[in-house]
Coordinates of C-alpha atoms and ligand atoms in Angstrom, one line a residue:
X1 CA 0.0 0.0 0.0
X2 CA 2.5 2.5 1.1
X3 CA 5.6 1.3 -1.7
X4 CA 4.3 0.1 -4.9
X5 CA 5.7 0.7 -8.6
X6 CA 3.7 3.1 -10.6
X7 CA 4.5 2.6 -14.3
X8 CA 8.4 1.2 -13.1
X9 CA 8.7 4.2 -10.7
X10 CA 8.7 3.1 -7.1
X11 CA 6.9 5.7 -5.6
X12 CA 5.8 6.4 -1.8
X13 CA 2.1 6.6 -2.0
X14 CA 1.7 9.0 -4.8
X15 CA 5.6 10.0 -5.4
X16 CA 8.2 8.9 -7.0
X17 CA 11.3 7.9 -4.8
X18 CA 13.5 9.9 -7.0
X19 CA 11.8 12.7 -7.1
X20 CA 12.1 13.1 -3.4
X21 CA 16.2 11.5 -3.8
X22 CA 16.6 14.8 -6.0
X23 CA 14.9 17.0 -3.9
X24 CA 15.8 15.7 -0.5
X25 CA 19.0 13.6 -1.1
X26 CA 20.4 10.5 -0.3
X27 CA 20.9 8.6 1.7
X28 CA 17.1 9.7 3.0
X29 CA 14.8 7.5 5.0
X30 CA 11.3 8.0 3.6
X31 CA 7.7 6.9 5.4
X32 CA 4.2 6.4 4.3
X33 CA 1.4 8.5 6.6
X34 CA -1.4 6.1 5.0
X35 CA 0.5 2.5 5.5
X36 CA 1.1 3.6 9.4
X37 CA -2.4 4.3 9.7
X38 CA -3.7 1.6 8.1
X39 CA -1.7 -0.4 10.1
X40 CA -3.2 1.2 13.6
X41 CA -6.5 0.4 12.3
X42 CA -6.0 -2.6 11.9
X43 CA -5.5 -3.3 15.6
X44 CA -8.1 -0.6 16.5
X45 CA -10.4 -3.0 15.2
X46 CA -9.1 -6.2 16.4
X47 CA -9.5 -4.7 20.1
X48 CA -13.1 -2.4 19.0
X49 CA -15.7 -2.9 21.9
X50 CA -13.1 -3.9 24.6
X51 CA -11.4 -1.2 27.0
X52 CA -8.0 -0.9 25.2
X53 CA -5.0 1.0 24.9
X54 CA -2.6 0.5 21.9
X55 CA 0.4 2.3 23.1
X56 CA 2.7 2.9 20.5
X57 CA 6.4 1.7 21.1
X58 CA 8.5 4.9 20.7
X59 CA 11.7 2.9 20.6
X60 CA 10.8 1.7 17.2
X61 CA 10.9 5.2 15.5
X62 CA 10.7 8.1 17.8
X63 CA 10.5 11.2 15.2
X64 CA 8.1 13.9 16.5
X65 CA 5.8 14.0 13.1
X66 CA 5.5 9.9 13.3
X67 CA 4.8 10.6 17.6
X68 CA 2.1 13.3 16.2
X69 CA 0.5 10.6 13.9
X70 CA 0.1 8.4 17.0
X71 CA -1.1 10.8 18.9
X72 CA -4.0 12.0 16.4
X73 CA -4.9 8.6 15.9
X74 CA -5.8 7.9 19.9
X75 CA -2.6 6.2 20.5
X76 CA -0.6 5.8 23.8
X77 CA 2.6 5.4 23.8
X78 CA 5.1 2.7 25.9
X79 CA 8.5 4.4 26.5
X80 CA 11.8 3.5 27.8
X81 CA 13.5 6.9 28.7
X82 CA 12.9 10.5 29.6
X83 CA 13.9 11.4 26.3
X84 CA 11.3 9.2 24.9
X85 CA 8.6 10.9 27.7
X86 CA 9.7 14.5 26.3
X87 CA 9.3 13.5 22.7
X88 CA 6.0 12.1 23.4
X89 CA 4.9 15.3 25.0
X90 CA 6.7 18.0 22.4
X91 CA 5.0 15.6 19.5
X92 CA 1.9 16.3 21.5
X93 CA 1.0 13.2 23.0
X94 CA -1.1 12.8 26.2
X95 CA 1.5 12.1 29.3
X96 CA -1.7 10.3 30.9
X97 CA -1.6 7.6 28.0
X98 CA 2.1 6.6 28.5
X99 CA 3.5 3.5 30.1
X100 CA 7.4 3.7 31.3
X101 CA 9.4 0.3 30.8
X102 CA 13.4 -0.7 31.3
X103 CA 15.1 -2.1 33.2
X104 CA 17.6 0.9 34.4
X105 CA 15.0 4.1 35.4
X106 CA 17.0 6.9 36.6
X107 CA 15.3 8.8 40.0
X108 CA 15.4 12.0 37.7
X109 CA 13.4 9.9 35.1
X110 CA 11.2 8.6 37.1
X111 CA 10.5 12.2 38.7
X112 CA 9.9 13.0 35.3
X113 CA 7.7 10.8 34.5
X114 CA 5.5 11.3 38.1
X115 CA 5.3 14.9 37.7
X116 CA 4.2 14.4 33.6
X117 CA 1.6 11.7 35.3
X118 CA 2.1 9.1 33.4
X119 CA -0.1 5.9 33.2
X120 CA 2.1 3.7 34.6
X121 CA 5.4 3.0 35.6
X122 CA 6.5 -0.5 34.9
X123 CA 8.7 -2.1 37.5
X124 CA 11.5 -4.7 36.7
X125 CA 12.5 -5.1 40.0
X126 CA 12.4 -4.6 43.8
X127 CA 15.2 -1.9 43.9
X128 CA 13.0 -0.3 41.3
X129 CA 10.1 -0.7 43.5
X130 CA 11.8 1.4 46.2
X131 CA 13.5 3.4 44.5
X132 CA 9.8 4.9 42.8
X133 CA 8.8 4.9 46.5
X134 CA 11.2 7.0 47.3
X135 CA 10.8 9.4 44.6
X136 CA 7.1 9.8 44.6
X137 CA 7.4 10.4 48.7
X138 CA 9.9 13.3 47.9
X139 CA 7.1 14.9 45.6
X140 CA 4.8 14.2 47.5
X141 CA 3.0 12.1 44.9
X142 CA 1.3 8.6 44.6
X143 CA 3.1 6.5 41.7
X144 CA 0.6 4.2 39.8
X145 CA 2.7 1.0 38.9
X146 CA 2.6 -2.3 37.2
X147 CA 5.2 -5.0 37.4
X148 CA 6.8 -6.2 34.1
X149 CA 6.9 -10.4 34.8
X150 CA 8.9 -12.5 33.4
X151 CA 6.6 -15.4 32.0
X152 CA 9.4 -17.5 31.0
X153 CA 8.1 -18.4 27.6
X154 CA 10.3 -18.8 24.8
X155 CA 9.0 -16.5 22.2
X156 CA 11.2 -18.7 19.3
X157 CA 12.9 -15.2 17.8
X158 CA 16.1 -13.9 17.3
X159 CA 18.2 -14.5 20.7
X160 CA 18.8 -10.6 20.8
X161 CA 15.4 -9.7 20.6
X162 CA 14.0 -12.2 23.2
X163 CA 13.0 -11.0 26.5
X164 CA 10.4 -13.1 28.3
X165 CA 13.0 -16.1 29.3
X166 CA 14.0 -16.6 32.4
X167 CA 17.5 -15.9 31.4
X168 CA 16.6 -12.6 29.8
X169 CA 17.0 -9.7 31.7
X170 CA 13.7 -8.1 31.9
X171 CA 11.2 -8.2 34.4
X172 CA 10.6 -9.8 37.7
X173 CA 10.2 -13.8 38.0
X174 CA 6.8 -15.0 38.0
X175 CA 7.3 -16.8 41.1
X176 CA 8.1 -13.7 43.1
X177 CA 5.2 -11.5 41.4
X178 CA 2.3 -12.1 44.3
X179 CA 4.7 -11.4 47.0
X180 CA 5.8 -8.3 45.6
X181 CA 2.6 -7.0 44.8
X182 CA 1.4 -7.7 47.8
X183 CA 4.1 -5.7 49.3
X184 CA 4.0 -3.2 46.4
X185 CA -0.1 -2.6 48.2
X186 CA 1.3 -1.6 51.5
X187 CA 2.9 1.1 50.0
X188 CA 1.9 4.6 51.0
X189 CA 3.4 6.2 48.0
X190 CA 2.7 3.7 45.2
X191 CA -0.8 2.7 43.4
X192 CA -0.9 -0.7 41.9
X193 CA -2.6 -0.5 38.6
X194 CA -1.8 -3.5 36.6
X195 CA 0.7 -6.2 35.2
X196 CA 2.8 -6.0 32.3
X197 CA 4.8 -8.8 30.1
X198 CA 6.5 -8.4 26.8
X199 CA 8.3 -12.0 25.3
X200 CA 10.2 -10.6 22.2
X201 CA 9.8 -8.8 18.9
X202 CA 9.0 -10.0 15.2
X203 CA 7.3 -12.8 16.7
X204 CA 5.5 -14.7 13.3
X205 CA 3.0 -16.7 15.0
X206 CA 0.6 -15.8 18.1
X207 CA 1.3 -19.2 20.1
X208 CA 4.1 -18.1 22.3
X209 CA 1.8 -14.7 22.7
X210 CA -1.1 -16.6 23.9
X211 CA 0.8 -18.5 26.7
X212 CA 2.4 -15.3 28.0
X213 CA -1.5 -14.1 28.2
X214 CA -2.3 -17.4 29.6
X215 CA 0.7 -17.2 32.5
X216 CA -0.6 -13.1 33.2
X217 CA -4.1 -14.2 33.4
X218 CA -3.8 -16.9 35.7
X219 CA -2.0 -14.3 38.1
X220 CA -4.1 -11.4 37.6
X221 CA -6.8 -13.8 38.7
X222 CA -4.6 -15.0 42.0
X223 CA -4.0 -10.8 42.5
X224 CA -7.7 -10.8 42.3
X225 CA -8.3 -13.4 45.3
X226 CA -5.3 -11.8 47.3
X227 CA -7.5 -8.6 47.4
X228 CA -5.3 -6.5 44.7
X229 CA -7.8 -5.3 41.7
X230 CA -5.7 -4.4 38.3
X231 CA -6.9 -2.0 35.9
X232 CA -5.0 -3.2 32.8
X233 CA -3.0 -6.0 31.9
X234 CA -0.3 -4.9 29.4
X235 CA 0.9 -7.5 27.3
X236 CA 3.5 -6.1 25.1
X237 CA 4.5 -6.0 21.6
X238 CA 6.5 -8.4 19.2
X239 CA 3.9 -8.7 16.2
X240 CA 6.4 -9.7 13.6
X241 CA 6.1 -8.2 10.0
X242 CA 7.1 -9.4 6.3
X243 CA 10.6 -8.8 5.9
X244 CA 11.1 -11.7 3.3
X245 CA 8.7 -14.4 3.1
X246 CA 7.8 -14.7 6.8
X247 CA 4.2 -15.2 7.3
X248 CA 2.7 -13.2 9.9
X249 CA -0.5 -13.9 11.4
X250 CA -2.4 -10.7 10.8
X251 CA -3.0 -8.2 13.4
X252 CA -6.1 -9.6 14.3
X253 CA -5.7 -13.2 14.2
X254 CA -2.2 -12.8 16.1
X255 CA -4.6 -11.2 19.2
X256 CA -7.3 -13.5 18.9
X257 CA -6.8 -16.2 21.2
X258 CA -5.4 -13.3 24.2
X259 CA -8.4 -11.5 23.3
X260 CA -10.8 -14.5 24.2
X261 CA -9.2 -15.2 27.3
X262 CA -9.8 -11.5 28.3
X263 CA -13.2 -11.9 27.1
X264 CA -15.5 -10.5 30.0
X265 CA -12.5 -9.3 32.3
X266 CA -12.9 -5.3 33.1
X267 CA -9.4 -4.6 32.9
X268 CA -7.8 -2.4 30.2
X269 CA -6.3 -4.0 27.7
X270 CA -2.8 -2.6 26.5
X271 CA -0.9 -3.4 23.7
X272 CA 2.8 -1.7 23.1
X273 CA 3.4 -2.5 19.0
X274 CA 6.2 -1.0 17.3
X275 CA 7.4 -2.5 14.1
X276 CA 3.9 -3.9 13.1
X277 CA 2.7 -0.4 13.5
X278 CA 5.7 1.3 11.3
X279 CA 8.3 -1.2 10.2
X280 CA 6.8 -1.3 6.4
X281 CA 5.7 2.4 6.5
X282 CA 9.4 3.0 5.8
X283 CA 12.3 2.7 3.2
X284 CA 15.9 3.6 3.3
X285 CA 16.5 4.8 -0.3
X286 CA 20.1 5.0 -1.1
X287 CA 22.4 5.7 -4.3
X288 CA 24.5 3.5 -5.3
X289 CA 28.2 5.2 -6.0
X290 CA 30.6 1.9 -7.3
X291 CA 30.2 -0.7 -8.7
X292 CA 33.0 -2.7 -7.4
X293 CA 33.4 -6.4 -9.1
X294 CA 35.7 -8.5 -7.3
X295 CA 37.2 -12.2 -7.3
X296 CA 35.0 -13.9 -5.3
X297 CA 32.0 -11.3 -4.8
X298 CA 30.5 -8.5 -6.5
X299 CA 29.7 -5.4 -4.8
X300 CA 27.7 -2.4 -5.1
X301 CA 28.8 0.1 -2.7
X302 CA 26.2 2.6 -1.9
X303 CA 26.1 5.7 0.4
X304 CA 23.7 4.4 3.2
X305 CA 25.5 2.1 5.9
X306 CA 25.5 0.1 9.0
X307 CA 25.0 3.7 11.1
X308 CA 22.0 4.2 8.9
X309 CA 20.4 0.9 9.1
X310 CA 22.3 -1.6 11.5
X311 CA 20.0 -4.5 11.3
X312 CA 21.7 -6.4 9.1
X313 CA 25.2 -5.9 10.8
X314 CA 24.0 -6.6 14.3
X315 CA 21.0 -9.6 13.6
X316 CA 22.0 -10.5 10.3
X317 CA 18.4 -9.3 9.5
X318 CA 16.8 -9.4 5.7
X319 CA 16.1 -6.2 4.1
X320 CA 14.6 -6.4 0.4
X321 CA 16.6 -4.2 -2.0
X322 CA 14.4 -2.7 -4.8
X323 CA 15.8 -0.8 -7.8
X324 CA 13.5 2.6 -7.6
X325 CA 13.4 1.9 -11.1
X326 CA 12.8 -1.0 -12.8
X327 CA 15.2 -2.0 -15.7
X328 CA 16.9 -4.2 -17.5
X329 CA 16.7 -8.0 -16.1
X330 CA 18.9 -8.5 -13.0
X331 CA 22.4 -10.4 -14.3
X332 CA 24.5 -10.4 -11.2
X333 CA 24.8 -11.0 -7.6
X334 CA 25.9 -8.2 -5.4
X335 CA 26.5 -7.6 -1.6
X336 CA 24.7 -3.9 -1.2
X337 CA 27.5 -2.5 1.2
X338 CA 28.0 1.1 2.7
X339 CA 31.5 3.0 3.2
X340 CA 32.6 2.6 6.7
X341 CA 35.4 0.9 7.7
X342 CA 34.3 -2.3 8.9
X343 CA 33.9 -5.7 7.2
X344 CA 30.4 -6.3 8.7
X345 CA 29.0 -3.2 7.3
X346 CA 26.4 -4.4 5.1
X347 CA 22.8 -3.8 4.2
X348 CA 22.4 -6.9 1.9
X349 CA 23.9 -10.0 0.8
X350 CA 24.0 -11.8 -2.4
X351 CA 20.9 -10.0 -4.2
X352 CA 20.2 -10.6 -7.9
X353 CA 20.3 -6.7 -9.4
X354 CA 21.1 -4.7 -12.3
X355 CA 23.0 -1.5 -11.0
X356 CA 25.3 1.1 -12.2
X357 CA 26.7 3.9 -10.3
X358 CA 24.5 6.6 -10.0
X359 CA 21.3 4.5 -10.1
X360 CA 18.9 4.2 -6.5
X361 CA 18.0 1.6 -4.5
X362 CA 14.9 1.2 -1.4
X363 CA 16.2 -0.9 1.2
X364 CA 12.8 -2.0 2.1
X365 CA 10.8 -2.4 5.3
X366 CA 12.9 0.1 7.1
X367 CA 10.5 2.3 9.1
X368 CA 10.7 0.3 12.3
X369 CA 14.6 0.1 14.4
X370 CA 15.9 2.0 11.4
X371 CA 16.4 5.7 11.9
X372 CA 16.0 4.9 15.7
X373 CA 19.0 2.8 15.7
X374 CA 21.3 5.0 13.8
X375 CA 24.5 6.3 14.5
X376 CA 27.0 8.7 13.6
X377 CA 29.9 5.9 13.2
X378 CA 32.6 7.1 10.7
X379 CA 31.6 10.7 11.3
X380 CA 28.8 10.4 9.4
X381 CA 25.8 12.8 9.5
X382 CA 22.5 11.3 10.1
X383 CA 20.2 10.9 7.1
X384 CA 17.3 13.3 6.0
X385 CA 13.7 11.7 7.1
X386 CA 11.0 12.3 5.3
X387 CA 6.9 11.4 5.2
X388 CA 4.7 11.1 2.3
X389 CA 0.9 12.0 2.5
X390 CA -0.9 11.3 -0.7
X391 CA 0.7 13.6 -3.0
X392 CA 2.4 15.4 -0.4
X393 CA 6.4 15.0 1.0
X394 CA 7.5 16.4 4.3
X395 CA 10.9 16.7 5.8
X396 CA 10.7 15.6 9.5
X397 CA 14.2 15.4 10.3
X398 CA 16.8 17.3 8.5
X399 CA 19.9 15.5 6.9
X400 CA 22.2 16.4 9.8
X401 CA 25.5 18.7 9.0
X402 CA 28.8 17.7 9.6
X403 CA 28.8 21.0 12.0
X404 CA 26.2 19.4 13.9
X405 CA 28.4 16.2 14.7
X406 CA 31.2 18.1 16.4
X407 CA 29.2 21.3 17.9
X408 CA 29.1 19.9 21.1
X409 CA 33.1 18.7 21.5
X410 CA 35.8 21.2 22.8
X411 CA 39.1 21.3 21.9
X412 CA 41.6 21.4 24.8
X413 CA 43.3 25.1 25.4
Ligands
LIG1 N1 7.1 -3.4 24.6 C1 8.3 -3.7 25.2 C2 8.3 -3.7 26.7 C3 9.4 -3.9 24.4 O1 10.6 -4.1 25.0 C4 9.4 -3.8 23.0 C5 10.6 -4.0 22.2 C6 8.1 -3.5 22.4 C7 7.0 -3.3 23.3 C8 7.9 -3.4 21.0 O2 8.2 -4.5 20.3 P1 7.7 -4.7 18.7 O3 6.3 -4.6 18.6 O4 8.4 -3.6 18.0 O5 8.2 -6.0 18.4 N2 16.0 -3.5 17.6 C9 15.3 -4.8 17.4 C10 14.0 -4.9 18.2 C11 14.1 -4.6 19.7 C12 12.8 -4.7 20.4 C13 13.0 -4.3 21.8 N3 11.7 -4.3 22.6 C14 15.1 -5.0 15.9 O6 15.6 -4.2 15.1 O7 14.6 -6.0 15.5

């Protein structure tokens, strides 16, 4: 929906990628307003007629127009810093709608986060649970928390991106959860509002999702007998997308079986997607500047690299590489590399394409852990972002300068 070729042109909804590579440069991340939204309806209707929260992952892509989109649409957001909190609130989200995860809250972000009064604040552990004590008593505030448990379910994903084993380390054991929230309750400075989970990202089928819901259900109903009432249960993100030829359930399938165990339960139901919600409402369109054949592999060096877009280099992840215009029949294999100086700088390996310098490339499904990952390795500025509305192109992030990299760094007298 939001990338398709229009008579060979691969255009971004209505335009044409190289019209925006002229106008805006490469390399350029660009997004598609319609395919994000699309996407958000698509779980606003798999959870319509239950009390529900879909709270946008800011981790995934934290620029302030995509934050604003969100926020239009109804969304809350689930953050994991101060800096996410502030973007959340310049982009002009509602503070009231935000849930706070990680494992390592500072006491000024949790302040932060009290005095912007946040939904909740998701613990991870008990020196977290004192620790918001502490601060909310020193501001004379209440804190409304949940606890992130650990279900110990093995979400079957990449070992980087797995976070509800016991061996992970996120949230507090399961074992320990009644205890603690039973001692969380005596608390004269903290509100206990509900119970989060979260078992990893680009998770392709809904069965390791359903027994996390199982596990939090079972001890929301314990909670319940103990005397401690939740008002949501928060069961995280990890709805994988198409990269390649993975098969996702779709949005609504993937919640199903959760959804009918919640069936008639009054708690709030919150969600925290990222990359369903924005990971294919972005490419990273590039220009290739070599074509560099070589003994044993052909390359096609081009000038958007592992500070860019470091999936590939850190999880060996699949991007598709599309020429933005289709030409003559693909003869050779080529590793899509960038310039900087290390040997696991890639974007793609061993692709089928027909390339000469000059010529542009989408590295595809690039709006989710792209921009938000980047770097400025190699002294490199960070690339333009830009989001497409129908006919329309906005720059929401200026290509950085090389002034900007240094502006900050002193030299000695
Ligand atoms: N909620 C919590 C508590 C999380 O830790 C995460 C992601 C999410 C929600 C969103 O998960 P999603 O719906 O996007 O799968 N950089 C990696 C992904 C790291 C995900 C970390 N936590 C990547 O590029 O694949």
């Amino acid at each position: 929906m939001g990338f398709a070729y229009r008579d060979g042109k691969l255009c971004a909804e209505e335009v044409p990628l190289e019209e925006l590579a002229r106008r805006h440069g490469t390399p350029c991340y660009v997004y598609s307003r319609a395919s994000i939204e699309a996407a958000y309806q698509e779980y606003a209707a798999a959870l319509a007629g239950r009390p529900s929260l879909i709270a946008y992952s800011v981790k995934a892509n934290s620029n302030l127009a995509i934050l604003g989109i969100m926020s239009r649409l109804g969304a809350g957001f689930d953050i994991v810093s101060g800096g996410e909190l502030s973007r959340v609130i310049a982009a002009g989200g509602d503070p009231r709608k935000v849930v706070f995860s990680g494992v390592g809250k500072t006491s000024a972000e949790i302040a932060q986060a009290l005095e912007a009064g946040v939904l909740s604040i998701n613990l991870e552990s008990t020196g977290e649970l004192e620790r918001v004590e502490a601060v909310a008593a020193q501001l004379g505030k209440v804190a409304p928390v949940a606890f992130r448990v650990n279900p110990d379910v093995d979400a079957r994903t990449h070992p980087y991106i797995s976070t509800g084993l016991k061996e992970n380390k996120f949230g507090i054991a399961f074992a320990d959860a009644e205890a603690l929230y039973k001692d969380a309750a005596r608390k004269r400075h903290i509100r206990v509002v509900g119970i989060g989970c979260h078992i990893g990202s680009q998770l392709t089928s809904s069965g390791p999702f359903v027994a996390a819901a199982e596990r939090m259900l079972a001890l929301v109903e314990r909670l319940d007998r103990a005397g401690i009432a939740l008002e949501h249960i928060d069961l995280g993100g990890g709805v994988g997308i198409r990269y390649r030829d993975e098969t996702p359930e779709p949005i609504g399938a993937f919640l199903d079986g959760a959804l009918g165990m919640l069936a008639g339960r009054k708690e709030t139901l919150i969600v925290d997607p990222g990359r369903s919600l924005v990971g294919n409402a972005g490419v990273l369109l590039t220009r290739v500047e070599y074509v560099k054949p070589g003994e044993a592999k052909n390359f096609l060096v081009v000038d958007a690299a592992m500070n860019d877009l470091l999936r590939p280099s850190l999880y060996s992840a699949w991007h598709d590489v599309l020429p933005v215009r289709k030409g003559a029949t693909p003869a050779d294999v080529y590793d899509v590399v960038g310039p900087v100086c290390e040997t696991g700088d890639f974007l793609a390996k061993d692709r089928r394409l027909a390339a000469v310098a000059g010529d542009l490339l989408a590295v595809m499904s690039a709006g989710a852990y792209g921009m938000a990952m980047s770097s400025n390795y190699n002294s490199r500025p960070r690339a333009a972002e830009v989001l497409v509305d129908g006919t329309a192109d906005y720059v929401v992030r200026e290509r950085e300068t090389v002034a900007d990299l240094f502006a900050k760094e002193h030299v000695l007298p």
